[in-house]
Each structure stands twice: as C-alpha cells, then as structure tokens.
Amino acid sequence: MKVVGISFSYADNSLQTRGLKLLQEKLDMQVCDMLDFNMPMCNSNKSDGNVPYSVDNFVEILSSADVLIFAVSEATGHYCAGFKNTMDWLVVKSKFNAKLGTDYAITDKPIFVITFSPTSKPPAGSRHFDMTRHLLEKMGAKVIDMFVVNNSWNDIVPGGFKHIQDIHDKIK
C-alpha cells in the first residue's frame, strides 16, 4: 500500500512538512510539499485540461497513492492558499468536470487531514475543517479523519514522535 503525505505549505521549514516527516519516521510513506512542485497560482478558466507540468507531476503523485495524508495549515481561520490553489488546478485538469467528484486524482481516495498548529489551544488549527471536508468530499474524496496537533512549535521537533503517536496509530 502506497501512502503519500502532502504538505500544502510553501514555507521553508514548514510545520506541516516537519509534522509529516515526523510521521514518516514510523510510517512507510512518501512526503512531498508544495516547494517540490513549484506550482504557479491557478490562472486558467479554460475547460481544455491544459495545465503546467508541475500540476501534471502533482496529479501523478496523487494518482499513485492508495492513501493520502494532507497537512493543511490554517490561515485566518480557513485552509491555506496552497491547498485551495492545488484543488483549483485539479478542477482545471479535469476540464471543469461537470460531474463533480468523479474524475479527480483524489476521487475515491481515503484521505487523512492534519493541521500542525503553533497555537496551544483549540479551536485554533481546526477552524477550516468543515470547509476542507466539504471541498474534498465534493471532489469525491473519502475523508477518513481529521487531526490537529496544537503547540507544534514546541512538540513537532526531532524525537517528538510521542506527540503524534495517536495519529500514527489511527492511520496505520
């Protein structure tokens, strides 16, 4: 079974990427972040399916996975721009699929969503979950579970696996 973790952050030393790499220590999975793809902002409203090579590469990685783990940071109470941008590119790639949720690279894929948040108190980190779940399910994904790891600046560090042990156990 191929597990792929995607960090939707463009930040150097991203909490999302660091969290996925910590999870990777105990779970056989491929980890990518948006810096790996150099994906431009979605600027197409054409239903021709033409996308940049970086989007094709992203879609190929999604398609190759049996299970996806999305690390989506919260930005102003919503999912981050990197996540929304990639979902928009999936729509362009599918030629603005009129049968929503039928031919995206995430359709029928089990997905776990994690937010590694620097804040110490809920609901920070999870305020975007309803919107994220709705968007992914609209695109045909099977959202299995969603997790927030608060206080990540302090806890998501080398050797900090104990802070995500329960998430590892649920995904495994």
mmCIF file with all atom_site columns, C-alpha atoms in Angstrom:
data_model
loop_
_atom_site.group_PDB
_atom_site.id
_atom_site.type_symbol
_atom_site.label_atom_id
_atom_site.label_alt_id
_atom_site.label_comp_id
_atom_site.label_asym_id
_atom_site.label_entity_id
_atom_site.label_seq_id
_atom_site.pdbx_PDB_ins_code
_atom_site.Cartn_x
_atom_site.Cartn_y
_atom_site.Cartn_z
_atom_site.occupancy
_atom_site.B_iso_or_equiv
_atom_site.pdbx_formal_charge
_atom_site.auth_seq_id
_atom_site.auth_comp_id
_atom_site.auth_asym_id
_atom_site.auth_atom_id
_atom_site.pdbx_PDB_model_num
ATOM 1   C CA . MET A 1 1   ? 0.000   0.000  0.000   1.00 0.00 ? 1   MET A CA 1
ATOM 2   C CA . LYS A 1 2   ? 1.437   3.356  -1.015  1.00 0.00 ? 2   LYS A CA 1
ATOM 3   C CA . VAL A 1 3   ? 0.886   6.216  1.432   1.00 0.00 ? 3   VAL A CA 1
ATOM 4   C CA . VAL A 1 4   ? 1.680   9.761  0.311   1.00 0.00 ? 4   VAL A CA 1
ATOM 5   C CA . GLY A 1 5   ? 1.775   12.772 2.595   1.00 0.00 ? 5   GLY A CA 1
ATOM 6   C CA . ILE A 1 6   ? 1.423   16.213 1.035   1.00 0.00 ? 6   ILE A CA 1
ATOM 7   C CA . SER A 1 7   ? 2.220   19.410 2.893   1.00 0.00 ? 7   SER A CA 1
ATOM 8   C CA . PHE A 1 8   ? 0.334   22.269 1.294   1.00 0.00 ? 8   PHE A CA 1
ATOM 9   C CA . SER A 1 9   ? 2.749   24.815 2.724   1.00 0.00 ? 9   SER A CA 1
ATOM 10  C CA . TYR A 1 10  ? 5.214   26.818 0.676   1.00 0.00 ? 10  TYR A CA 1
ATOM 11  C CA . ALA A 1 11  ? 7.166   27.861 3.786   1.00 0.00 ? 11  ALA A CA 1
ATOM 12  C CA . ASP A 1 12  ? 10.756  26.849 4.365   1.00 0.00 ? 12  ASP A CA 1
ATOM 13  C CA . ASN A 1 13  ? 10.942  24.652 7.469   1.00 0.00 ? 13  ASN A CA 1
ATOM 14  C CA . SER A 1 14  ? 7.150   24.338 7.422   1.00 0.00 ? 14  SER A CA 1
ATOM 15  C CA . LEU A 1 15  ? 5.397   22.892 10.462  1.00 0.00 ? 15  LEU A CA 1
ATOM 16  C CA . GLN A 1 16  ? 3.222   20.862 8.073   1.00 0.00 ? 16  GLN A CA 1
ATOM 17  C CA . THR A 1 17  ? 6.228   19.303 6.342   1.00 0.00 ? 17  THR A CA 1
ATOM 18  C CA . ARG A 1 18  ? 8.064   18.758 9.625   1.00 0.00 ? 18  ARG A CA 1
ATOM 19  C CA . GLY A 1 19  ? 4.996   17.011 11.040  1.00 0.00 ? 19  GLY A CA 1
ATOM 20  C CA . LEU A 1 20  ? 4.696   14.694 8.046   1.00 0.00 ? 20  LEU A CA 1
ATOM 21  C CA . LYS A 1 21  ? 8.402   13.856 8.221   1.00 0.00 ? 21  LYS A CA 1
ATOM 22  C CA . LEU A 1 22  ? 7.996   13.016 11.899  1.00 0.00 ? 22  LEU A CA 1
ATOM 23  C CA . LEU A 1 23  ? 5.111   10.708 10.983  1.00 0.00 ? 23  LEU A CA 1
ATOM 24  C CA . GLN A 1 24  ? 7.291   9.219  8.232   1.00 0.00 ? 24  GLN A CA 1
ATOM 25  C CA . GLU A 1 25  ? 9.755   8.012  10.878  1.00 0.00 ? 25  GLU A CA 1
ATOM 26  C CA . LYS A 1 26  ? 7.298   5.235  11.811  1.00 0.00 ? 26  LYS A CA 1
ATOM 27  C CA . LEU A 1 27  ? 5.052   5.003  8.764   1.00 0.00 ? 27  LEU A CA 1
ATOM 28  C CA . ASP A 1 28  ? 6.278   3.912  5.334   1.00 0.00 ? 28  ASP A CA 1
ATOM 29  C CA . MET A 1 29  ? 5.226   6.905  3.280   1.00 0.00 ? 29  MET A CA 1
ATOM 30  C CA . GLN A 1 30  ? 6.403   9.394  0.698   1.00 0.00 ? 30  GLN A CA 1
ATOM 31  C CA . VAL A 1 31  ? 6.403   13.039 1.833   1.00 0.00 ? 31  VAL A CA 1
ATOM 32  C CA . CYS A 1 32  ? 6.115   15.988 -0.551  1.00 0.00 ? 32  CYS A CA 1
ATOM 33  C CA . ASP A 1 33  ? 5.487   19.654 -0.028  1.00 0.00 ? 33  ASP A CA 1
ATOM 34  C CA . MET A 1 34  ? 4.449   22.397 -2.389  1.00 0.00 ? 34  MET A CA 1
ATOM 35  C CA . LEU A 1 35  ? 8.048   23.532 -2.821  1.00 0.00 ? 35  LEU A CA 1
ATOM 36  C CA . ASP A 1 36  ? 8.675   20.183 -4.579  1.00 0.00 ? 36  ASP A CA 1
ATOM 37  C CA . PHE A 1 37  ? 6.230   21.139 -7.329  1.00 0.00 ? 37  PHE A CA 1
ATOM 38  C CA . ASN A 1 38  ? 6.849   24.841 -7.956  1.00 0.00 ? 38  ASN A CA 1
ATOM 39  C CA . MET A 1 39  ? 3.178   25.099 -8.892  1.00 0.00 ? 39  MET A CA 1
ATOM 40  C CA . PRO A 1 40  ? 2.018   28.528 -10.083 1.00 0.00 ? 40  PRO A CA 1
ATOM 41  C CA . MET A 1 41  ? -1.168  30.198 -8.945  1.00 0.00 ? 41  MET A CA 1
ATOM 42  C CA . CYS A 1 42  ? -4.130  28.842 -10.863 1.00 0.00 ? 42  CYS A CA 1
ATOM 43  C CA . ASN A 1 43  ? -4.811  31.331 -13.623 1.00 0.00 ? 43  ASN A CA 1
ATOM 44  C CA . SER A 1 44  ? -6.956  29.353 -16.032 1.00 0.00 ? 44  SER A CA 1
ATOM 45  C CA . ASN A 1 45  ? -10.678 29.389 -16.634 1.00 0.00 ? 45  ASN A CA 1
ATOM 46  C CA . LYS A 1 46  ? -10.495 27.216 -19.738 1.00 0.00 ? 46  LYS A CA 1
ATOM 47  C CA . SER A 1 47  ? -12.054 23.782 -19.811 1.00 0.00 ? 47  SER A CA 1
ATOM 48  C CA . ASP A 1 48  ? -9.311  22.349 -22.014 1.00 0.00 ? 48  ASP A CA 1
ATOM 49  C CA . GLY A 1 49  ? -7.466  20.388 -19.312 1.00 0.00 ? 49  GLY A CA 1
ATOM 50  C CA . ASN A 1 50  ? -4.172  22.079 -20.153 1.00 0.00 ? 50  ASN A CA 1
ATOM 51  C CA . VAL A 1 51  ? -2.110  22.532 -17.007 1.00 0.00 ? 51  VAL A CA 1
ATOM 52  C CA . PRO A 1 52  ? 1.552   23.243 -16.263 1.00 0.00 ? 52  PRO A CA 1
ATOM 53  C CA . TYR A 1 53  ? 3.958   20.311 -15.969 1.00 0.00 ? 53  TYR A CA 1
ATOM 54  C CA . SER A 1 54  ? 4.126   20.862 -12.195 1.00 0.00 ? 54  SER A CA 1
ATOM 55  C CA . VAL A 1 55  ? 0.393   20.178 -11.931 1.00 0.00 ? 55  VAL A CA 1
ATOM 56  C CA . ASP A 1 56  ? 0.718   17.027 -14.040 1.00 0.00 ? 56  ASP A CA 1
ATOM 57  C CA . ASN A 1 57  ? 3.526   15.910 -11.725 1.00 0.00 ? 57  ASN A CA 1
ATOM 58  C CA . PHE A 1 58  ? 1.365   16.609 -8.666  1.00 0.00 ? 58  PHE A CA 1
ATOM 59  C CA . VAL A 1 59  ? -1.559  14.684 -10.164 1.00 0.00 ? 59  VAL A CA 1
ATOM 60  C CA . GLU A 1 60  ? 0.734   11.752 -10.963 1.00 0.00 ? 60  GLU A CA 1
ATOM 61  C CA . ILE A 1 61  ? 1.850   11.540 -7.333  1.00 0.00 ? 61  ILE A CA 1
ATOM 62  C CA . LEU A 1 62  ? -1.736  11.745 -6.064  1.00 0.00 ? 62  LEU A CA 1
ATOM 63  C CA . SER A 1 63  ? -2.841  9.089  -8.543  1.00 0.00 ? 63  SER A CA 1
ATOM 64  C CA . SER A 1 64  ? -0.076  6.712  -7.485  1.00 0.00 ? 64  SER A CA 1
ATOM 65  C CA . ALA A 1 65  ? -1.175  6.770  -3.842  1.00 0.00 ? 65  ALA A CA 1
ATOM 66  C CA . ASP A 1 66  ? -3.521  4.327  -2.163  1.00 0.00 ? 66  ASP A CA 1
ATOM 67  C CA . VAL A 1 67  ? -3.871  6.575  0.907   1.00 0.00 ? 67  VAL A CA 1
ATOM 68  C CA . LEU A 1 68  ? -3.271  10.318 1.155   1.00 0.00 ? 68  LEU A CA 1
ATOM 69  C CA . ILE A 1 69  ? -2.337  12.361 4.192   1.00 0.00 ? 69  ILE A CA 1
ATOM 70  C CA . PHE A 1 70  ? -2.872  16.074 3.658   1.00 0.00 ? 70  PHE A CA 1
ATOM 71  C CA . ALA A 1 71  ? -1.153  18.510 6.006   1.00 0.00 ? 71  ALA A CA 1
ATOM 72  C CA . VAL A 1 72  ? -3.195  21.677 5.586   1.00 0.00 ? 72  VAL A CA 1
ATOM 73  C CA . SER A 1 73  ? -2.294  24.705 7.638   1.00 0.00 ? 73  SER A CA 1
ATOM 74  C CA . GLU A 1 74  ? -4.907  27.116 8.898   1.00 0.00 ? 74  GLU A CA 1
ATOM 75  C CA . ALA A 1 75  ? -4.677  30.667 7.589   1.00 0.00 ? 75  ALA A CA 1
ATOM 76  C CA . THR A 1 76  ? -7.041  33.293 9.020   1.00 0.00 ? 76  THR A CA 1
ATOM 77  C CA . GLY A 1 77  ? -9.471  30.574 10.068  1.00 0.00 ? 77  GLY A CA 1
ATOM 78  C CA . HIS A 1 78  ? -9.552  28.951 6.620   1.00 0.00 ? 78  HIS A CA 1
ATOM 79  C CA . TYR A 1 79  ? -7.488  26.400 4.750   1.00 0.00 ? 79  TYR A CA 1
ATOM 80  C CA . CYS A 1 80  ? -4.270  27.801 3.342   1.00 0.00 ? 80  CYS A CA 1
ATOM 81  C CA . ALA A 1 81  ? -3.903  29.222 -0.161  1.00 0.00 ? 81  ALA A CA 1
ATOM 82  C CA . GLY A 1 82  ? -1.603  26.367 -1.227  1.00 0.00 ? 82  GLY A CA 1
ATOM 83  C CA . PHE A 1 83  ? -4.387  23.838 -0.602  1.00 0.00 ? 83  PHE A CA 1
ATOM 84  C CA . LYS A 1 84  ? -7.032  25.875 -2.429  1.00 0.00 ? 84  LYS A CA 1
ATOM 85  C CA . ASN A 1 85  ? -4.689  26.513 -5.347  1.00 0.00 ? 85  ASN A CA 1
ATOM 86  C CA . THR A 1 86  ? -3.990  22.811 -5.871  1.00 0.00 ? 86  THR A CA 1
ATOM 87  C CA . MET A 1 87  ? -7.684  21.931 -5.660  1.00 0.00 ? 87  MET A CA 1
ATOM 88  C CA . ASP A 1 88  ? -8.364  24.595 -8.321  1.00 0.00 ? 88  ASP A CA 1
ATOM 89  C CA . TRP A 1 89  ? -5.700  23.057 -10.568 1.00 0.00 ? 89  TRP A CA 1
ATOM 90  C CA . LEU A 1 90  ? -7.322  19.621 -10.129 1.00 0.00 ? 90  LEU A CA 1
ATOM 91  C CA . VAL A 1 91  ? -10.565 21.140 -11.421 1.00 0.00 ? 91  VAL A CA 1
ATOM 92  C CA . VAL A 1 92  ? -8.788  22.674 -14.431 1.00 0.00 ? 92  VAL A CA 1
ATOM 93  C CA . LYS A 1 93  ? -7.011  19.358 -15.113 1.00 0.00 ? 93  LYS A CA 1
ATOM 94  C CA . SER A 1 94  ? -10.358 17.555 -15.160 1.00 0.00 ? 94  SER A CA 1
ATOM 95  C CA . LYS A 1 95  ? -11.632 20.029 -17.778 1.00 0.00 ? 95  LYS A CA 1
ATOM 96  C CA . PHE A 1 96  ? -14.020 21.596 -15.247 1.00 0.00 ? 96  PHE A CA 1
ATOM 97  C CA . ASN A 1 97  ? -15.693 18.228 -14.789 1.00 0.00 ? 97  ASN A CA 1
ATOM 98  C CA . ALA A 1 98  ? -19.455 18.740 -14.928 1.00 0.00 ? 98  ALA A CA 1
ATOM 99  C CA . LYS A 1 99  ? -19.948 15.577 -12.880 1.00 0.00 ? 99  LYS A CA 1
ATOM 100 C CA . LEU A 1 100 ? -18.312 16.940 -9.778  1.00 0.00 ? 100 LEU A CA 1
ATOM 101 C CA . GLY A 1 101 ? -16.391 14.362 -7.798  1.00 0.00 ? 101 GLY A CA 1
ATOM 102 C CA . THR A 1 102 ? -15.889 11.763 -10.486 1.00 0.00 ? 102 THR A CA 1
ATOM 103 C CA . ASP A 1 103 ? -12.512 12.128 -12.148 1.00 0.00 ? 103 ASP A CA 1
ATOM 104 C CA . TYR A 1 104 ? -10.074 13.955 -9.916  1.00 0.00 ? 104 TYR A CA 1
ATOM 105 C CA . ALA A 1 105 ? -6.819  12.386 -8.751  1.00 0.00 ? 105 ALA A CA 1
ATOM 106 C CA . ILE A 1 106 ? -8.306  12.326 -5.222  1.00 0.00 ? 106 ILE A CA 1
ATOM 107 C CA . THR A 1 107 ? -11.663 10.803 -6.177  1.00 0.00 ? 107 THR A CA 1
ATOM 108 C CA . ASP A 1 108 ? -12.349 7.633  -4.155  1.00 0.00 ? 108 ASP A CA 1
ATOM 109 C CA . LYS A 1 109 ? -9.046  8.046  -2.267  1.00 0.00 ? 109 LYS A CA 1
ATOM 110 C CA . PRO A 1 110 ? -9.017  7.726  1.504   1.00 0.00 ? 110 PRO A CA 1
ATOM 111 C CA . ILE A 1 111 ? -7.629  10.962 2.926   1.00 0.00 ? 111 ILE A CA 1
ATOM 112 C CA . PHE A 1 112 ? -6.497  11.945 6.395   1.00 0.00 ? 112 PHE A CA 1
ATOM 113 C CA . VAL A 1 113 ? -6.167  15.675 7.089   1.00 0.00 ? 113 VAL A CA 1
ATOM 114 C CA . ILE A 1 114 ? -3.753  17.008 9.691   1.00 0.00 ? 114 ILE A CA 1
ATOM 115 C CA . THR A 1 115 ? -3.005  20.542 10.803  1.00 0.00 ? 115 THR A CA 1
ATOM 116 C CA . PHE A 1 116 ? 0.135   21.164 12.795  1.00 0.00 ? 116 PHE A CA 1
ATOM 117 C CA . SER A 1 117 ? -0.672  24.415 14.577  1.00 0.00 ? 117 SER A CA 1
ATOM 118 C CA . PRO A 1 118 ? 1.689   26.621 16.570  1.00 0.00 ? 118 PRO A CA 1
ATOM 119 C CA . THR A 1 119 ? -1.149  27.729 18.835  1.00 0.00 ? 119 THR A CA 1
ATOM 120 C CA . SER A 1 120 ? -1.674  25.988 22.111  1.00 0.00 ? 120 SER A CA 1
ATOM 121 C CA . LYS A 1 121 ? -5.462  26.000 22.385  1.00 0.00 ? 121 LYS A CA 1
ATOM 122 C CA . PRO A 1 122 ? -8.292  24.624 20.273  1.00 0.00 ? 122 PRO A CA 1
ATOM 123 C CA . PRO A 1 123 ? -10.197 25.545 18.151  1.00 0.00 ? 123 PRO A CA 1
ATOM 124 C CA . ALA A 1 124 ? -7.112  27.086 16.563  1.00 0.00 ? 124 ALA A CA 1
ATOM 125 C CA . GLY A 1 125 ? -5.925  24.787 13.825  1.00 0.00 ? 125 GLY A CA 1
ATOM 126 C CA . SER A 1 126 ? -9.280  23.148 13.178  1.00 0.00 ? 126 SER A CA 1
ATOM 127 C CA . ARG A 1 127 ? -11.473 26.086 12.175  1.00 0.00 ? 127 ARG A CA 1
ATOM 128 C CA . HIS A 1 128 ? -11.048 25.192 8.485   1.00 0.00 ? 128 HIS A CA 1
ATOM 129 C CA . PHE A 1 129 ? -12.020 21.537 8.913   1.00 0.00 ? 129 PHE A CA 1
ATOM 130 C CA . ASP A 1 130 ? -15.684 21.876 7.884   1.00 0.00 ? 130 ASP A CA 1
ATOM 131 C CA . MET A 1 131 ? -14.716 23.740 4.694   1.00 0.00 ? 131 MET A CA 1
ATOM 132 C CA . THR A 1 132 ? -11.842 21.344 3.971   1.00 0.00 ? 132 THR A CA 1
ATOM 133 C CA . ARG A 1 133 ? -14.001 18.249 4.432   1.00 0.00 ? 133 ARG A CA 1
ATOM 134 C CA . HIS A 1 134 ? -16.768 19.738 2.304   1.00 0.00 ? 134 HIS A CA 1
ATOM 135 C CA . LEU A 1 135 ? -14.399 20.607 -0.564  1.00 0.00 ? 135 LEU A CA 1
ATOM 136 C CA . LEU A 1 136 ? -12.646 17.218 -0.532  1.00 0.00 ? 136 LEU A CA 1
ATOM 137 C CA . GLU A 1 137 ? -15.922 15.274 -0.391  1.00 0.00 ? 137 GLU A CA 1
ATOM 138 C CA . LYS A 1 138 ? -17.374 17.440 -3.168  1.00 0.00 ? 138 LYS A CA 1
ATOM 139 C CA . MET A 1 139 ? -14.408 16.291 -5.256  1.00 0.00 ? 139 MET A CA 1
ATOM 140 C CA . GLY A 1 140 ? -15.171 12.646 -4.429  1.00 0.00 ? 140 GLY A CA 1
ATOM 141 C CA . ALA A 1 141 ? -12.508 12.041 -1.767  1.00 0.00 ? 141 ALA A CA 1
ATOM 142 C CA . LYS A 1 142 ? -13.193 9.844  1.249   1.00 0.00 ? 142 LYS A CA 1
ATOM 143 C CA . VAL A 1 143 ? -12.154 11.864 4.284   1.00 0.00 ? 143 VAL A CA 1
ATOM 144 C CA . ILE A 1 144 ? -11.395 9.267  6.946   1.00 0.00 ? 144 ILE A CA 1
ATOM 145 C CA . ASP A 1 145 ? -10.355 11.506 9.847   1.00 0.00 ? 145 ASP A CA 1
ATOM 146 C CA . MET A 1 146 ? -9.045  14.974 10.665  1.00 0.00 ? 146 MET A CA 1
ATOM 147 C CA . PHE A 1 147 ? -6.497  15.873 13.344  1.00 0.00 ? 147 PHE A CA 1
ATOM 148 C CA . VAL A 1 148 ? -4.995  18.971 14.903  1.00 0.00 ? 148 VAL A CA 1
ATOM 149 C CA . VAL A 1 149 ? -1.676  18.941 16.695  1.00 0.00 ? 149 VAL A CA 1
ATOM 150 C CA . ASN A 1 150 ? -1.516  22.114 18.770  1.00 0.00 ? 150 ASN A CA 1
ATOM 151 C CA . ASN A 1 151 ? 1.659   23.585 20.253  1.00 0.00 ? 151 ASN A CA 1
ATOM 152 C CA . SER A 1 152 ? 3.619   22.321 17.272  1.00 0.00 ? 152 SER A CA 1
ATOM 153 C CA . TRP A 1 153 ? 6.477   24.826 17.526  1.00 0.00 ? 153 TRP A CA 1
ATOM 154 C CA . ASN A 1 154 ? 7.482   23.059 20.715  1.00 0.00 ? 154 ASN A CA 1
ATOM 155 C CA . ASP A 1 155 ? 6.348   19.498 20.014  1.00 0.00 ? 155 ASP A CA 1
ATOM 156 C CA . ILE A 1 156 ? 6.967   18.790 16.306  1.00 0.00 ? 156 ILE A CA 1
ATOM 157 C CA . VAL A 1 157 ? 10.718  18.511 16.602  1.00 0.00 ? 157 VAL A CA 1
ATOM 158 C CA . PRO A 1 158 ? 13.175  15.661 16.019  1.00 0.00 ? 158 PRO A CA 1
ATOM 159 C CA . GLY A 1 159 ? 12.408  12.957 18.539  1.00 0.00 ? 159 GLY A CA 1
ATOM 160 C CA . GLY A 1 160 ? 8.898   14.336 19.151  1.00 0.00 ? 160 GLY A CA 1
ATOM 161 C CA . PHE A 1 161 ? 7.058   11.335 17.735  1.00 0.00 ? 161 PHE A CA 1
ATOM 162 C CA . LYS A 1 162 ? 5.179   10.806 21.013  1.00 0.00 ? 162 LYS A CA 1
ATOM 163 C CA . HIS A 1 163 ? 3.114   13.909 20.196  1.00 0.00 ? 163 HIS A CA 1
ATOM 164 C CA . ILE A 1 164 ? 1.677   12.241 17.086  1.00 0.00 ? 164 ILE A CA 1
ATOM 165 C CA . GLN A 1 165 ? 1.627   8.599  18.237  1.00 0.00 ? 165 GLN A CA 1
ATOM 166 C CA . ASP A 1 166 ? -2.177  8.511  18.370  1.00 0.00 ? 166 ASP A CA 1
ATOM 167 C CA . ILE A 1 167 ? -2.441  9.898  14.826  1.00 0.00 ? 167 ILE A CA 1
ATOM 168 C CA . HIS A 1 168 ? 0.066   7.317  13.590  1.00 0.00 ? 168 HIS A CA 1
ATOM 169 C CA . ASP A 1 169 ? -1.936  4.536  15.244  1.00 0.00 ? 169 ASP A CA 1
ATOM 170 C CA . LYS A 1 170 ? -5.217  5.675  13.649  1.00 0.00 ? 170 LYS A CA 1
ATOM 171 C CA . ILE A 1 171 ? -3.690  5.981  10.180  1.00 0.00 ? 171 ILE A CA 1
ATOM 172 C CA . LYS A 1 172 ? -1.804  2.707  10.370  1.00 0.00 ? 172 LYS A CA 1
#
